[in-house]
Amino acid sequence: MFTLYVWGPGWDLPSIDPGCLTVIVYFQLLVSVEWGIIECNNPNISPTGELPVLKDGVEWIAGANNIIRHVKRKGFDADENLTTRQNADSVAYVSFVEDGIYDSLLYLWYADTKNFTQAISPLYGKLLAFPINYYIPNQIREIAKTRLEKYGVISVGDQGFLVDKELKMYKAIRKSYKILLDKIWDNEFFFGNNLSTLDMVVYGHLATHLYSDLPNPSLAIILRTEFPRLVMFCDRMKGRLSEREIVKFPFNDLPSVFTGILKSPRTWFNNTFWQIRNVEKEAEKSQAQKDFERKRIISITGAILFMVTYVIWNKIISIEFISEKDKEYYDNDDVDDDDVNDNYDDSDNDGDDSDDDDGENE
Amino acid sequence: MSNQTWRNAINNNPIQQSIRQFLAKFPLKIHRSLYAARELDVPRLYTWGPGWKSGQQTSFDQECVKWQTLLKFSKSDFETKSLNEPLMSPSGKLPFLVLTTGDVLVDDAIEKHVTDMYSENLGSLNNEQQEADSAAYIASADTKLRNALLYNLWCEPANESITYNKYVGHYAKPLDKLLFHKYKSLAVRELLTRKPVLDKEEIYQEANEALQAISIALGDSKYFFGSSLPTFIDAVVFSYIHVILNIPLNELVQVQSNLVKYSERIYNEYILSGF
């Protein structure tokens, strides 16, 4: 049984994340054994901090490409009928979609201030749990910022508004759509009449461009007006997918830090601290190591002894033993000294408190 | 008082006039500028250099090799100068091309310059499908191969010394360490925009996949997509293969034999022999 942990739904799509959507579509169309999704919305459960994550028995696989690679090995291969050259093309186009097409999405979702503040940030706010809903959207926005630098999109002002200064972004977006259009031409799928992984990857990304409902829907408008053939492809895929149900598992067994500590504090503490201690347990020391440590202790002790002896020998610090009677004499002497000091201080208008304190203490 | 008469009043003011006469004397003398930019005879490409192996005419940096190769493909007259100071470039990174007119070009502008001026020496792709394929393979090289390259150079502790020697070795003592750290964090930052965690095995595995795909796409033909003359994708793929073959990364990823031959042929034909 396969369990997919994914970002939650939005705008009639089973997931708002292109990677998760790709994997869900792949499972919907190809995987015939029992599978289901858990809308966990918490990237922290993933070993790499990214969703989707697939749980297959005891194995955890993170990342859309790794998951697809894994289920291909399990016998659910969408690319069986492709030629060698088509397989190579598939690898190239998948990297292209994840690069250029995803950048378009990042631009519209995170660089467009209106979309980010009115749609994307509230959307994540609704999906995510309390503490992380504040920083995850901004975290993704930071990544978007870095990725968009190469298109000349730079942040301006203290608020970090992202501005497409050289107006290159929409040119780049149209260029990437054009590449997909040239590839699909007038075929039903990207590689002729055979459904392949590339179709699902393209659908996973374009669906978020096309079916999302944003204040500034430029990507959907560009697609609908200038690239109707890509829209037709997405509609065909959507129609095909609507026949297939998605099983949703309840998310009660989330391996989260918080649920863990609530359910069973003892195991949580054991897992968290005990394991760390186990890992850090050192290997058996070799003879050389033992020798080295013994010498280190001897030399440190020697150095300290030498230092103390030196200090005492040269009377930098002297210890004197005095009788009770002598002590009284000294004390009186001290008081007298302080009085003199006080007078001196007063005359100087300094009022040094520390001298007074010393006198009182003694 | 109307605007015109008010201005006349100011202009005719004797004090104003004398001040103006006095100021007109400045500057008293104009010296010849000491460090004027010298006129270039041919366009000059400023790069990281020299190459990984002694006597190599290519730069050690993939981006530089890419533009250098494209210029060589175009058979335009230009010279390469090893500069090793990215801050001199208007984009903050090398390479940049200075034309005889004094124009400074970076990145896409170089490509535009080459395709505008010397298109007859570059091959052209037959149809839009091939152009789409070319863009896809370039994207695959620029993400998967670049990930492996950056990771291998900046994140592998064993390679730190060779990267250090090439990129920052020529700086003075405390500066070299600081710049090394800066370049390294830039590389890591770029990697993290494409990968959530830097898993060594996964990065090299994906690079292998990309190399295999590129090798299949090239096949036995001379240049990509059966073109009789090299195109932009040839410059991109050559730059990656050439750099990978010269650094320890070549032991970690498998470069197919047709790609090795392809890279040697382009090196001998275009880089070594000039034209």
XYZ file of N, CA and C in Angstrom, chain B residues 28 57 72 92 95 100 117 121 127 129-130 142 176 182 200 207 213 232 242 263:
60
model
N 40.639 75.725 -14.754
C 41.763 76.502 -15.269
C 42.519 75.726 -16.333
N 43.553 26.551 -23.675
C 43.160 27.907 -24.025
C 41.782 28.272 -23.513
N 33.890 31.503 -30.691
C 34.764 30.750 -31.596
C 33.942 30.145 -32.733
N 28.520 41.705 -12.424
C 29.090 41.147 -11.196
C 29.627 39.761 -11.378
N 31.836 35.836 -17.720
C 32.647 36.733 -18.538
C 31.864 37.950 -18.994
N 34.827 46.836 -29.799
C 35.735 47.941 -30.181
C 35.029 49.281 -30.052
N 25.374 39.315 -35.870
C 26.491 39.695 -36.738
C 27.047 38.530 -37.547
N 27.914 31.815 -39.899
C 28.847 30.780 -39.454
C 28.240 29.807 -38.465
N 13.450 23.045 -37.615
C 12.061 23.415 -37.375
C 11.847 23.767 -35.913
N 10.143 22.237 -33.656
C 10.286 21.119 -32.718
C 11.737 20.997 -32.253
N 12.652 21.142 -33.210
C 14.068 21.032 -32.834
C 14.477 22.176 -31.919
N 21.585 23.008 -17.797
C 21.750 24.139 -16.890
C 21.219 23.867 -15.496
N 41.327 36.198 0.503
C 41.067 34.961 -0.246
C 40.069 34.080 0.490
N 32.435 33.506 0.377
C 31.345 34.209 -0.299
C 30.895 33.431 -1.533
N 24.189 14.299 -2.027
C 25.265 14.055 -2.983
C 24.891 12.995 -4.016
N 22.626 14.018 -12.564
C 23.573 14.461 -13.594
C 23.842 13.316 -14.570
N 20.872 11.226 -21.348
C 19.876 11.771 -22.279
C 20.571 12.599 -23.357
N 23.868 27.063 -30.672
C 24.049 27.474 -29.278
C 24.119 26.281 -28.330
N 33.380 19.681 -21.274
C 34.795 20.042 -21.210
C 35.240 20.281 -19.763
N 33.491 16.383 -27.486
C 34.167 17.480 -26.807
C 35.595 17.659 -27.334
